Short mmCIF file of C-alpha atoms and ligand atoms in Angstrom, two decimals:
data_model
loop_
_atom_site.label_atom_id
_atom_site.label_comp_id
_atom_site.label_asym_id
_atom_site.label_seq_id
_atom_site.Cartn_x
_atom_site.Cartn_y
_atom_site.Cartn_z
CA UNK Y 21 35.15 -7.97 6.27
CA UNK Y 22 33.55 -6.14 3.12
CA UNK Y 23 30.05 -7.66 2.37
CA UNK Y 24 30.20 -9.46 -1.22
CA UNK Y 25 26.42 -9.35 -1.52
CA UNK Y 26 23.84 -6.61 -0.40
CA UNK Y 27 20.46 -5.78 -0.87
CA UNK Y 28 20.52 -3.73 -4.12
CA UNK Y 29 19.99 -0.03 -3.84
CA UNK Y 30 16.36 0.64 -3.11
CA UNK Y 31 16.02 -2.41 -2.25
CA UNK Y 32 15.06 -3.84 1.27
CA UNK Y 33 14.96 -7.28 3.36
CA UNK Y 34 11.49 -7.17 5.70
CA UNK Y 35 12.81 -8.92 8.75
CA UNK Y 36 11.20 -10.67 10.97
CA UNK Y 37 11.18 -7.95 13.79
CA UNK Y 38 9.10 -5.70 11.33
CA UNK Y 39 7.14 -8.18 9.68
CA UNK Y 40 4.15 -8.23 12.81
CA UNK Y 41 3.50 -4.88 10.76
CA UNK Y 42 3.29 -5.79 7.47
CA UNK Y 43 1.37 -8.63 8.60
CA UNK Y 44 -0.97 -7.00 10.44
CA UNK Y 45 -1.70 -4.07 7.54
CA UNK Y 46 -2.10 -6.93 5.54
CA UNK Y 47 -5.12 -8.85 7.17
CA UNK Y 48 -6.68 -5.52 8.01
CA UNK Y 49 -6.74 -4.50 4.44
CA UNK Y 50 -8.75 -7.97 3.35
CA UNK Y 51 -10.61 -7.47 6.23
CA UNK Y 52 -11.88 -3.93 5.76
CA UNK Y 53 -11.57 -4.19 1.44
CA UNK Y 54 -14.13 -7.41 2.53
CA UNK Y 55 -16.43 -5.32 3.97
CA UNK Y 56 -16.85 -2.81 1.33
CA UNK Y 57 -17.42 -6.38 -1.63
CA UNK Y 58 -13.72 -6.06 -2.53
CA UNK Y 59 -12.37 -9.16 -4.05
CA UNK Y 60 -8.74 -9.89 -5.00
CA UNK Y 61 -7.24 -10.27 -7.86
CA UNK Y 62 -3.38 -11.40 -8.69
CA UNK Y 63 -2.20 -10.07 -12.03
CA UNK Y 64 1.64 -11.59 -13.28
CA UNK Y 65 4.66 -8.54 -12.16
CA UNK Y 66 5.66 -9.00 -15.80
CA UNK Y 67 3.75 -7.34 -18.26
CA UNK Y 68 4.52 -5.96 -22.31
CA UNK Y 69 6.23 -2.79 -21.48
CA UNK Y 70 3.44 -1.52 -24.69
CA UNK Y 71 0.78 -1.81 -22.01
CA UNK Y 72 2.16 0.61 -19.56
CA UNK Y 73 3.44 2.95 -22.42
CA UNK Y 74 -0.35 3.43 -23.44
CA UNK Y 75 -1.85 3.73 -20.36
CA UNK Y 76 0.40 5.46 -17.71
CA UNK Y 77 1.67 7.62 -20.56
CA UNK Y 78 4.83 7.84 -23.01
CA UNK Y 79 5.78 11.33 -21.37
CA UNK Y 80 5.79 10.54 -17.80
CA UNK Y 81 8.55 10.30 -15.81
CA UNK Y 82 7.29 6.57 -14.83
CA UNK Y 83 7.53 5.21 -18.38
CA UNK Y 84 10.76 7.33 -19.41
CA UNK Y 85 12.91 6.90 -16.96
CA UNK Y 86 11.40 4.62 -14.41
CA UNK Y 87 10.92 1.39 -15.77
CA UNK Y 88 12.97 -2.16 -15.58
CA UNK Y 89 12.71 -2.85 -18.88
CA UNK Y 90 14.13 -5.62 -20.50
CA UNK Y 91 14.08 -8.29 -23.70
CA UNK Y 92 12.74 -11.65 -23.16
CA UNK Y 93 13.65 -13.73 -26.59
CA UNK Y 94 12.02 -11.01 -28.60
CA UNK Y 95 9.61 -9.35 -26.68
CA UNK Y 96 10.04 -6.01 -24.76
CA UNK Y 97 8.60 -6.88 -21.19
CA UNK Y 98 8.22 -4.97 -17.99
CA UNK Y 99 8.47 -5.18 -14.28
CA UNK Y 100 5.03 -3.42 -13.35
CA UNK Y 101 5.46 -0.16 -12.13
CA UNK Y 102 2.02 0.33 -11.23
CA UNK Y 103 -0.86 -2.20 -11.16
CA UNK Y 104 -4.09 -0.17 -12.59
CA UNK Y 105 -2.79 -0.85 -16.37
CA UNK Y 106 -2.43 -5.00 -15.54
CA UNK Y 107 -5.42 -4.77 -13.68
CA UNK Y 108 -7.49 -3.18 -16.76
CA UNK Y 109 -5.66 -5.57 -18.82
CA UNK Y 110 -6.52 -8.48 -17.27
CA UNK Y 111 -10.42 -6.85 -16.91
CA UNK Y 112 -10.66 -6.90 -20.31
CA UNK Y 113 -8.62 -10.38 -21.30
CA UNK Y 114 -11.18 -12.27 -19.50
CA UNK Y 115 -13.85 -9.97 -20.76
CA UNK Y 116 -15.38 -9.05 -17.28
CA UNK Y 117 -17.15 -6.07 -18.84
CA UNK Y 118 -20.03 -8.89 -19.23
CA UNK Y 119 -20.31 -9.60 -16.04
CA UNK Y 120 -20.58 -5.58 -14.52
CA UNK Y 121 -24.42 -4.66 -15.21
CA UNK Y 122 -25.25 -0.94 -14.41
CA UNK Y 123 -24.61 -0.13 -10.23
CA UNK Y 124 -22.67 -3.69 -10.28
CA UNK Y 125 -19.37 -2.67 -11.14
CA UNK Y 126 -16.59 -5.05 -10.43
CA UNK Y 127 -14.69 -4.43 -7.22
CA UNK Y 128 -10.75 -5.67 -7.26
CA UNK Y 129 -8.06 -5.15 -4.86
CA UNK Y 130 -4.25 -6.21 -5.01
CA UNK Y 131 -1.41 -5.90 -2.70
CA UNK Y 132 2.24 -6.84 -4.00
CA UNK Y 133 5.63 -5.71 -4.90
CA UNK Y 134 5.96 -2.71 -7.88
CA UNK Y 135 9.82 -1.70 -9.27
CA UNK Y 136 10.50 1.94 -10.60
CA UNK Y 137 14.17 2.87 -10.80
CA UNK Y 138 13.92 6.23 -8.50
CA UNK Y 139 16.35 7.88 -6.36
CA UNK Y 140 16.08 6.41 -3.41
CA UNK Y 141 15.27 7.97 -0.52
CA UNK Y 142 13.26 8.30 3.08
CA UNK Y 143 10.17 6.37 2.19
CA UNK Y 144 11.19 5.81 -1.52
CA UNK Y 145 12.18 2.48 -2.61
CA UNK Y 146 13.24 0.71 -6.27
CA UNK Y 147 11.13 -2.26 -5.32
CA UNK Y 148 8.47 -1.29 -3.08
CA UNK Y 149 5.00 -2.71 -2.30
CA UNK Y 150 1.55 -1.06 -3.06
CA UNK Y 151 -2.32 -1.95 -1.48
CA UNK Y 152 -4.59 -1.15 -4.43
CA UNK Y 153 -8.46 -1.07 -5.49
CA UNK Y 154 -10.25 -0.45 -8.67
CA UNK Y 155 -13.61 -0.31 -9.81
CA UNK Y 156 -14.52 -1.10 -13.08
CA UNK Y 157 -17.87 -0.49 -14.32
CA UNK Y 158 -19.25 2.84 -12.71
CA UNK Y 159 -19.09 6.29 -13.86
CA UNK Y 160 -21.10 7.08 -10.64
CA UNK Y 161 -19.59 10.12 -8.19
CA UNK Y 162 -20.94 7.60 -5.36
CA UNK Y 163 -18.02 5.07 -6.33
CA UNK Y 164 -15.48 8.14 -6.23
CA UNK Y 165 -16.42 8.64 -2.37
CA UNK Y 166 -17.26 4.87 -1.27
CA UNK Y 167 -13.63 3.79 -2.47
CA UNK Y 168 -11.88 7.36 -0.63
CA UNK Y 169 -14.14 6.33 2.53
CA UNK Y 170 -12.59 2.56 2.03
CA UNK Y 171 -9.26 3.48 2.37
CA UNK Y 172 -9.72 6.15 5.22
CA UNK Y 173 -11.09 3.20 6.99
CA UNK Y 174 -8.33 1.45 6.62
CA UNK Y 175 -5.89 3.97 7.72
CA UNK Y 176 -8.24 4.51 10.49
CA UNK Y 177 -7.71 0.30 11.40
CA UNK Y 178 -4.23 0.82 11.34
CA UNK Y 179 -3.65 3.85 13.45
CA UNK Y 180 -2.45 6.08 10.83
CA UNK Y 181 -3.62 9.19 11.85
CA UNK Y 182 -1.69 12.10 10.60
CA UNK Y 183 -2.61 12.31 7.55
CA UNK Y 184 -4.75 14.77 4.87
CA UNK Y 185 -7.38 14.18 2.14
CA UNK Y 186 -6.11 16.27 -0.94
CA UNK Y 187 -9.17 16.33 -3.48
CA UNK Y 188 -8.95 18.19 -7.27
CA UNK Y 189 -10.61 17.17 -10.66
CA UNK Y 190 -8.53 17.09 -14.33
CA UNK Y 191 -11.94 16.90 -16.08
CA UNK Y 192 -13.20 14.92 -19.12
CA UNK Y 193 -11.39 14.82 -22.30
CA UNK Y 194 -13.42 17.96 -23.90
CA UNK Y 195 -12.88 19.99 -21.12
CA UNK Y 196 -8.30 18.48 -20.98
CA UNK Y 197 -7.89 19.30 -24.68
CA UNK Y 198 -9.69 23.33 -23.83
CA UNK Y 199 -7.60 23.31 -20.78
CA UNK Y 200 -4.37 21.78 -22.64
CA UNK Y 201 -4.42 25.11 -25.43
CA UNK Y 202 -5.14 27.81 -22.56
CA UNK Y 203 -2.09 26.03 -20.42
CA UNK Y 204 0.20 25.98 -24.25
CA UNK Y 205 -0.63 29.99 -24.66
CA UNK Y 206 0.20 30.95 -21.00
CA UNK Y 207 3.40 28.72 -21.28
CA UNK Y 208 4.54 30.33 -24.71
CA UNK Y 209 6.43 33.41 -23.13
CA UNK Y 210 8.04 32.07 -20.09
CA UNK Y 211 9.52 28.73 -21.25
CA UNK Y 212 12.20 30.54 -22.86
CA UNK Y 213 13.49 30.51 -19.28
CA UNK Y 214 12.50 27.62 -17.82
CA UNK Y 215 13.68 24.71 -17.67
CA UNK Y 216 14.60 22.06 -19.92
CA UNK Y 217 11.70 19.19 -18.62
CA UNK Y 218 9.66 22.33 -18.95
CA UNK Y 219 10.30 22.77 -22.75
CA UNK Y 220 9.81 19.13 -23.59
CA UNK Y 221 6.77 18.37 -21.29
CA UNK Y 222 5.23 21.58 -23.10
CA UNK Y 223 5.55 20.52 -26.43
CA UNK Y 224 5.08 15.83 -25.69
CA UNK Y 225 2.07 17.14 -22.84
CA UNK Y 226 1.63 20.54 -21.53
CA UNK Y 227 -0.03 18.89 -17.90
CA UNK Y 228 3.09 17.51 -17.27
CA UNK Y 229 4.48 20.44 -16.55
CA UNK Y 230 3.37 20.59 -13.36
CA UNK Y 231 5.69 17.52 -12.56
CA UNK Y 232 8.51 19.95 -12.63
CA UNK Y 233 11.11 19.60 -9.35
CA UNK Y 234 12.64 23.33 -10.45
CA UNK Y 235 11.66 25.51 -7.46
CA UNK Y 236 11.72 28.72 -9.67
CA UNK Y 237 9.79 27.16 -12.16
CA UNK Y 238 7.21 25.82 -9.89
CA UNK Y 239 6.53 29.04 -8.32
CA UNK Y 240 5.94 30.07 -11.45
CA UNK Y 241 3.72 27.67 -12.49
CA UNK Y 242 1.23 28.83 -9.10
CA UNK Y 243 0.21 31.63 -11.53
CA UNK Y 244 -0.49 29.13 -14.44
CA UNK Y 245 -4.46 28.86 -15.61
CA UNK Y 246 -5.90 26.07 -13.04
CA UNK Y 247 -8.11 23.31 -14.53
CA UNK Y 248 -10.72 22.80 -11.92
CA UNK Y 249 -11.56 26.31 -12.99
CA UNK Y 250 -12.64 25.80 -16.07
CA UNK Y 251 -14.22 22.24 -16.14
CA UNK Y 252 -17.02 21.51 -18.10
CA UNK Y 253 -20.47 21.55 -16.82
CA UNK Y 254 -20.60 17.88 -16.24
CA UNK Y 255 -17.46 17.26 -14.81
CA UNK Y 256 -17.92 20.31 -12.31
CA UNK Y 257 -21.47 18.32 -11.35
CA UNK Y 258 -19.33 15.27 -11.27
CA UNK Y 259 -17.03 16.77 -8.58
CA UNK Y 260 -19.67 18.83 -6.52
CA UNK Y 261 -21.20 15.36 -6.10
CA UNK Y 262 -18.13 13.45 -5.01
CA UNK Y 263 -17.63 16.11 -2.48
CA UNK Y 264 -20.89 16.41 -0.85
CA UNK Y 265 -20.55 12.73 -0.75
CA UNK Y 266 -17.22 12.98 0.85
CA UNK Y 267 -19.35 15.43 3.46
CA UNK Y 268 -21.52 12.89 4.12
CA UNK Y 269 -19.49 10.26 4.90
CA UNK Y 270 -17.66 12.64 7.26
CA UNK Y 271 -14.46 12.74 5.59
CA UNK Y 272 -12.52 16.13 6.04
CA UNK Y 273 -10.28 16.94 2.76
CA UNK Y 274 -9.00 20.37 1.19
CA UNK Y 275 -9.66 20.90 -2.45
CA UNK Y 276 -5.97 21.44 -4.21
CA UNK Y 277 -6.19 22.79 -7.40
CA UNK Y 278 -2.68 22.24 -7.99
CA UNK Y 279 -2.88 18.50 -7.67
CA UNK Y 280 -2.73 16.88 -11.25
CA UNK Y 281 -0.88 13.14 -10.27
CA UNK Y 282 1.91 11.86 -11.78
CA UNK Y 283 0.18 9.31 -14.68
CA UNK Y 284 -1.71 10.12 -17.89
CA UNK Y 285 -4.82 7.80 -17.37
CA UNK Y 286 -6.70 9.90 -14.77
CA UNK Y 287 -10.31 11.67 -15.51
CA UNK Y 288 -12.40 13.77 -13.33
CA UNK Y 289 -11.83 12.74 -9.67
CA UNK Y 290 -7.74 12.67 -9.10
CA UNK Y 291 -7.26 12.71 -5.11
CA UNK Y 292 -3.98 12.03 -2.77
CA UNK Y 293 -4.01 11.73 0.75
CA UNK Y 294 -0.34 12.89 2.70
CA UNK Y 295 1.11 12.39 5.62
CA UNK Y 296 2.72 15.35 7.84
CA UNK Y 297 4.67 12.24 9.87
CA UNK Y 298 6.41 10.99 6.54
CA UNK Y 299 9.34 13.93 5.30
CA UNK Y 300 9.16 14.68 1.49
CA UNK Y 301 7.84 11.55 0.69
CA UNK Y 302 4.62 12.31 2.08
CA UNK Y 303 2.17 10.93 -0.08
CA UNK Y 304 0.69 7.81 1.50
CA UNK Y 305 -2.03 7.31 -0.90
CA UNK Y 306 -2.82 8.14 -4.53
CA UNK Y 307 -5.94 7.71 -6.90
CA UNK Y 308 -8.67 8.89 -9.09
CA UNK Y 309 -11.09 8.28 -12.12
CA UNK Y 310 -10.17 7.12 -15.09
CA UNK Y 311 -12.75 6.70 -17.26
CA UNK Y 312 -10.80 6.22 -20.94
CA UNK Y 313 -8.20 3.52 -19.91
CA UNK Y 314 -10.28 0.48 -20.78
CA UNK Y 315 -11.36 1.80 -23.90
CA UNK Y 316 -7.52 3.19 -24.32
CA UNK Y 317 -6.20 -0.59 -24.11
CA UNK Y 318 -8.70 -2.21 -26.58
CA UNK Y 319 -11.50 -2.71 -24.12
CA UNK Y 320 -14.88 -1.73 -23.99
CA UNK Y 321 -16.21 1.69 -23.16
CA UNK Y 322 -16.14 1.27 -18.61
CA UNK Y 323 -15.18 3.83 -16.52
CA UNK Y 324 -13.01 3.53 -13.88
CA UNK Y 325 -11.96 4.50 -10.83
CA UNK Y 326 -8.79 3.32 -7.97
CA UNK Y 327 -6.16 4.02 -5.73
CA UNK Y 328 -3.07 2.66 -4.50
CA UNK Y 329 -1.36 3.82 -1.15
CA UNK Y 330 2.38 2.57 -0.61
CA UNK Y 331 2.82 0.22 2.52
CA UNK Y 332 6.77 1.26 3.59
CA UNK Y 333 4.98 4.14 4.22
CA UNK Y 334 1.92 3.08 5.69
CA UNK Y 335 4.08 0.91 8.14
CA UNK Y 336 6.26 4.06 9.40
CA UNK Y 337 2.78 5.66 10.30
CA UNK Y 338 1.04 3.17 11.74
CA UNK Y 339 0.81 3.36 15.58
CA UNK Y 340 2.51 1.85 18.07
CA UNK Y 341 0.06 -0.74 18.79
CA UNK Y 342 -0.85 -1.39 15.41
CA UNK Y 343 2.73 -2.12 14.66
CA UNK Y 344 3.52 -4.48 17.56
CA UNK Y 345 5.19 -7.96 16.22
CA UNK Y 346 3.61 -10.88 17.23
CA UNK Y 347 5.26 -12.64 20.42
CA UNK Y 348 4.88 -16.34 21.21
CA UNK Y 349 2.90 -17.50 23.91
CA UNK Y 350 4.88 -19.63 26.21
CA UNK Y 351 8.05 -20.34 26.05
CA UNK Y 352 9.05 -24.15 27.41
CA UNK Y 353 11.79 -24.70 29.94
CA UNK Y 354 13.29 -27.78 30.66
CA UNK Y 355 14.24 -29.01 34.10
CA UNK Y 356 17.19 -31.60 33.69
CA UNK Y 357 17.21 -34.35 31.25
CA UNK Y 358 13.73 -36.14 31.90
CA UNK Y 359 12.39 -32.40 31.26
CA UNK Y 360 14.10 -31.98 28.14
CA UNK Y 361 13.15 -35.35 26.88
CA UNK Y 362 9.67 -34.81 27.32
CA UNK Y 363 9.96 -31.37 26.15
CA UNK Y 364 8.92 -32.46 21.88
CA UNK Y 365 5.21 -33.80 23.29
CA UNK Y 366 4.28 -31.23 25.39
CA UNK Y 367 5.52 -28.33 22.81
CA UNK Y 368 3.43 -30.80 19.97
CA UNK Y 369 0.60 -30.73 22.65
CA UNK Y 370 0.44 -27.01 22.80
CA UNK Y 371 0.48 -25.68 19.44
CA UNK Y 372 -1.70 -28.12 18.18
CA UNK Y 373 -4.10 -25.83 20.15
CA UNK Y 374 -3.40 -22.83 18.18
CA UNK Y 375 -0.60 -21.72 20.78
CA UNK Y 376 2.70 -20.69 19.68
CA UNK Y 377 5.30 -21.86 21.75
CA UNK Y 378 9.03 -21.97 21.62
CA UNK Y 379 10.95 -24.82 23.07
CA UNK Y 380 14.95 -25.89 23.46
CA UNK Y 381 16.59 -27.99 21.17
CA UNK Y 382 19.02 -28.76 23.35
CA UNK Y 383 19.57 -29.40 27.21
CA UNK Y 384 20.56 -25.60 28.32
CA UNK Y 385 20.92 -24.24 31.60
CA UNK Y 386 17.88 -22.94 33.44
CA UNK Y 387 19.37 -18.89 33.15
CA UNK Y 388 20.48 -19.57 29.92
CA UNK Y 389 16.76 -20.95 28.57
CA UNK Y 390 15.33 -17.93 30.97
CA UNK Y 391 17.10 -15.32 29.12
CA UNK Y 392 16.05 -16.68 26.11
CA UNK Y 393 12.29 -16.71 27.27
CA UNK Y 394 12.56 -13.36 27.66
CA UNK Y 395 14.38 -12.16 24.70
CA UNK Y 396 11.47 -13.37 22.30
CA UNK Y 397 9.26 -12.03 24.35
CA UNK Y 398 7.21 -14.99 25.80
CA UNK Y 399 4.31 -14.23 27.61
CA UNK Y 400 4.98 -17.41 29.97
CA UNK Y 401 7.13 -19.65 30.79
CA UNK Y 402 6.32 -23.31 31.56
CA UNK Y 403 8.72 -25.24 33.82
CA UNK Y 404 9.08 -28.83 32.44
CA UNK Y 405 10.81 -31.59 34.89
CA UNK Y 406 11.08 -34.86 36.59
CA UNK Y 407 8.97 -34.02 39.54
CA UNK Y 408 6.04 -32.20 37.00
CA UNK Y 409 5.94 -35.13 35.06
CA UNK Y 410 4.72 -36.90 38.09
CA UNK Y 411 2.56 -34.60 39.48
CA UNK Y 412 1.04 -34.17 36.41
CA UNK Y 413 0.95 -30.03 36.90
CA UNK Y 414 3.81 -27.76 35.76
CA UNK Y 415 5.18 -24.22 36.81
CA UNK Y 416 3.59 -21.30 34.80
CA UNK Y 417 5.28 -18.25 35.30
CA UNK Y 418 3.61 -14.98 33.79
CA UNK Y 419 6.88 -13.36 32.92
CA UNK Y 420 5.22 -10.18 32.92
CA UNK Y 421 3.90 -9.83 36.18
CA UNK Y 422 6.45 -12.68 37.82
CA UNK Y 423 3.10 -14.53 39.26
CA UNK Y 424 3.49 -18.49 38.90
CA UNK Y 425 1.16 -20.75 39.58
CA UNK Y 426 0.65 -24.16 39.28
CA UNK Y 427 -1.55 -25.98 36.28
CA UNK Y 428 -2.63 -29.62 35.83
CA UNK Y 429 -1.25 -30.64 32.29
CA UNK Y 430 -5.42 -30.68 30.45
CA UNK Y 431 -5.43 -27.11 31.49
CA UNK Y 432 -2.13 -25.75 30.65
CA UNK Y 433 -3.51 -24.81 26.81
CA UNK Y 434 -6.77 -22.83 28.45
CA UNK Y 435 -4.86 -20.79 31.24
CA UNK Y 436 -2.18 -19.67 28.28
CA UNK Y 437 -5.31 -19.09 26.44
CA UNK Y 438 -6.67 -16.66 29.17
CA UNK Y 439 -3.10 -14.99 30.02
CA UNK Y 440 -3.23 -14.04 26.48
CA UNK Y 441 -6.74 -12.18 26.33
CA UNK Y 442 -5.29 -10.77 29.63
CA UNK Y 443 -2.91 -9.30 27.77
CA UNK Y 444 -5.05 -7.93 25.30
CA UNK Y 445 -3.78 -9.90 22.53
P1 HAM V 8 1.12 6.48 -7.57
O1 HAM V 8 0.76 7.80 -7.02
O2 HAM V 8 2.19 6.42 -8.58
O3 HAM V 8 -0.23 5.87 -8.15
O4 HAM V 8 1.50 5.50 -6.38
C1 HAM V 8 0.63 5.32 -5.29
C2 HAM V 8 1.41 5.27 -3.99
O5 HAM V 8 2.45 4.30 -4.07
C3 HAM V 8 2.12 6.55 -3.62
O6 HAM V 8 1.24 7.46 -2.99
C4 HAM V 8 3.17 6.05 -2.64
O7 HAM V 8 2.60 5.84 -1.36
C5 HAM V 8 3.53 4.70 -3.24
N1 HAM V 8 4.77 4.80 -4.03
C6 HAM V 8 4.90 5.19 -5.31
N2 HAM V 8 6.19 5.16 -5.68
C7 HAM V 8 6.90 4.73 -4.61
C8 HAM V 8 8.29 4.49 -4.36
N3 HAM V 8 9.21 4.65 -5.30
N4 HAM V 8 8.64 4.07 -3.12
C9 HAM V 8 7.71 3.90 -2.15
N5 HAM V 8 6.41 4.10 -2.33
C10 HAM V 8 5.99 4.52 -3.55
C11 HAM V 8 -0.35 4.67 -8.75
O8 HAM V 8 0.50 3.80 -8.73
C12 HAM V 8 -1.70 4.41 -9.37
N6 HAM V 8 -1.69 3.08 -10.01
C13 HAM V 8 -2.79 4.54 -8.34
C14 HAM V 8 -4.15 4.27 -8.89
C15 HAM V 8 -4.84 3.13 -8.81
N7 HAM V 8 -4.88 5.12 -9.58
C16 HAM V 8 -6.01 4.54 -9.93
N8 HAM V 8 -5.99 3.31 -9.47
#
């Protein structure tokens, strides 16, 4: 039978067999973000489609031909494609720029679902779901390596372990608009044969160019003027700082002078960090400075600085262990019909502990409820009948080792308790 509904392209369910994952990158992130004085913040995924315009960029591939886009009575409105811009525009709506004195910046982080209308792909989604931080407030190189060494952390907590630090600065605006007329004059005699994205992107925003998915043309562009080598004085201070900072947090990275990120906003610091185990979606995490956007959306003048890394792809790296979906503790099994009645206590007992515990909703026979026990995975099974009810102490079988033993009813709860830290979990 044909399926009249499905998931729509680039789209995805999370199931429950993957969601131990998802749940797991989740608590470590507020965990670790915690540690650093990260605090959350939840911004609305609908946002004026103006706001993302100004700030990712009118000639990026995000706001051309990314976006779900739509009227709402008469306004033009946007499912986020990104979260920086709502981020900096909820900064400055609630004028937080009072509360960030100087070495106090404000310190957000997000997680939730962003929508760009891509070709889907291996590790490329329509909706997908991004981890973020940003830093409003500090212009400091010391921010730019403190964040990086947050998120390493992070990956480190998770077990993501292939992976590389790419590291490059854009500059300041002085040194973009120098670097933006030597990049025009090299480009003048060979975009005559190159491509058509080429052409545009020279004349809307000559950086772009390096967005370009034409092999030919991109192995042109390798002999293209570089911007890290001509940054001004201050921004080339600004970037021999973040990396000796990087050096002494012990973070490894290669310096890629090719790497310019796909948005307008960035400043300075622009850094990725890719993943060998991902295919050609390998870019787990990006980021950087961006020192103009406030200003650039009617705020005050406060740098800033962020990342996001995408979690599909942080979940296909993670390690095994890591990525392990929670199991419940014990499963129940009743012995004939005084077992089963007594079966809703006992399971009410249990979890009020904390345990998690699955039980039958119906009498079942004893293979049947067995199989069952060990399809979810249950660490134990209790055996729940006439004669236990009377004695007062029940069968606990450790269904991974096949030991059973019997346990007086007060200390069922504490000897699941212990099998579990057995376990290591
Ligand atoms: P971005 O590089 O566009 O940066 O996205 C960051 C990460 O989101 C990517 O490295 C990737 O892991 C994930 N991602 C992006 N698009 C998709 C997709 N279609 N499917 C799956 N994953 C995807 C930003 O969004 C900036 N706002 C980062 C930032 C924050 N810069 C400063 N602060």
């Amino acid at each position: 039978m044909a399926l009249r509904y499905q998931a729509l392209r680039g789209t995805h369910d999370i199931l429950p067999e993957e969601i131990g994952a998802w749940q797991r990158l989740e608590s470590a992130t507020r965990e670790v973000f915690a540690r650093y004085g990260f605090r959350e913040i939840r911004t609305p995924v609908l946002e004026a489609t103006e706001l993302f315009a100004r700030s990712v960029g009118a000639s990026t591939d995000i706001v051309r031909k990314e976006m779900y886009t739509f009227a709402a009575g008469d306004e033009s409105v946007t499912m986020r494609p990104e979260n920086t811009a709502p981020v900096v525009r909820a900064f400055v709506e609630h004028a937080r720029h009072r509360t960030v004195a100087a070495g106090y910046p404000e310190r957000l982080y997000y997680l939730g679902p962003m929508f760009r209308y891509e070709r889907p792909q291996k590790g490329r989604q329509r909706q997908f779901h991004q981890i973020g931080a940003e830093v409003l407030g500090a212009a400091e190189p010391a921010v730019d390596a403190e964040t990086i060494d947050m998120i390493v952390t992070l990956l480190d907590a998770v077990g993501v372990r292939e992976r590389e630090l790419r590291l490059n600065s854009v500059g300041d605006t002085a040194t973009r608009a120098r670097y933006r007329e030597l990049l025009t004059a090299w480009l003048a005699p060979h975009l005559p044969t190159m491509c058509d994205d080429c052409r545009r992107r020279a004349v809307e925003n000559p950086l772009r160019v390096f967005d370009c998915k034409v092999d030919a043309d991109r192995k042109r562009l390798e002999e293209a003027p570089r911007v890290v080598d001509h940054l001004s004085e201050e921004s080339a201070a600004h970037f021999a700082a973040v990396r000796r900072s990087l050096d002494a947090y012990g973070i490894a990275y290669v310096v890629d002078p090719r790497l310019v990120r796909g948005l307008d906003y960035y400043e300075r610091t622009v850094f990725e960090i890719v993943s060998g185990a991902l295919g050609a979606q390998n870019a787990l995490v990006g980021g950087g400075r961006y020192d103009g956007l406030v200003e650039e959306i009617g705020g005050p003048s406060v740098p800033g600085f962020g990342f996001a890394a995408g979690m599909e792809r942080i979940v296909m790296t993670m390690s095994e262990e890591a990525r392990a979906s929670d199991v419940p503790d014990v499963a129940l099994v009743a012995l004939g019909d005084a077992g089963f009645e007594a079966i809703p206590a006992l399971a009410q007992e249990l979890r009020r502990t904390g345990l998690s515990v699955v039980a039958p909703v119906a009498p079942r026979p004893l293979g049947a409820q067995m199989k069952r026990a060990e399809r979810v995975g249950a660490r134990f099974a209790l055996f729940v009948g006439e004669g236990e009810i009377a004695r007062g102490s029940y069968g606990l079988k450790d269904l991974r080792t096949g030991e059973q033993k019997d346990v007086a009813r007060a200390e069922l709860a504490g000897a699941i308790r212990d099998g579990r830290i057995a376990h290591g979990r």
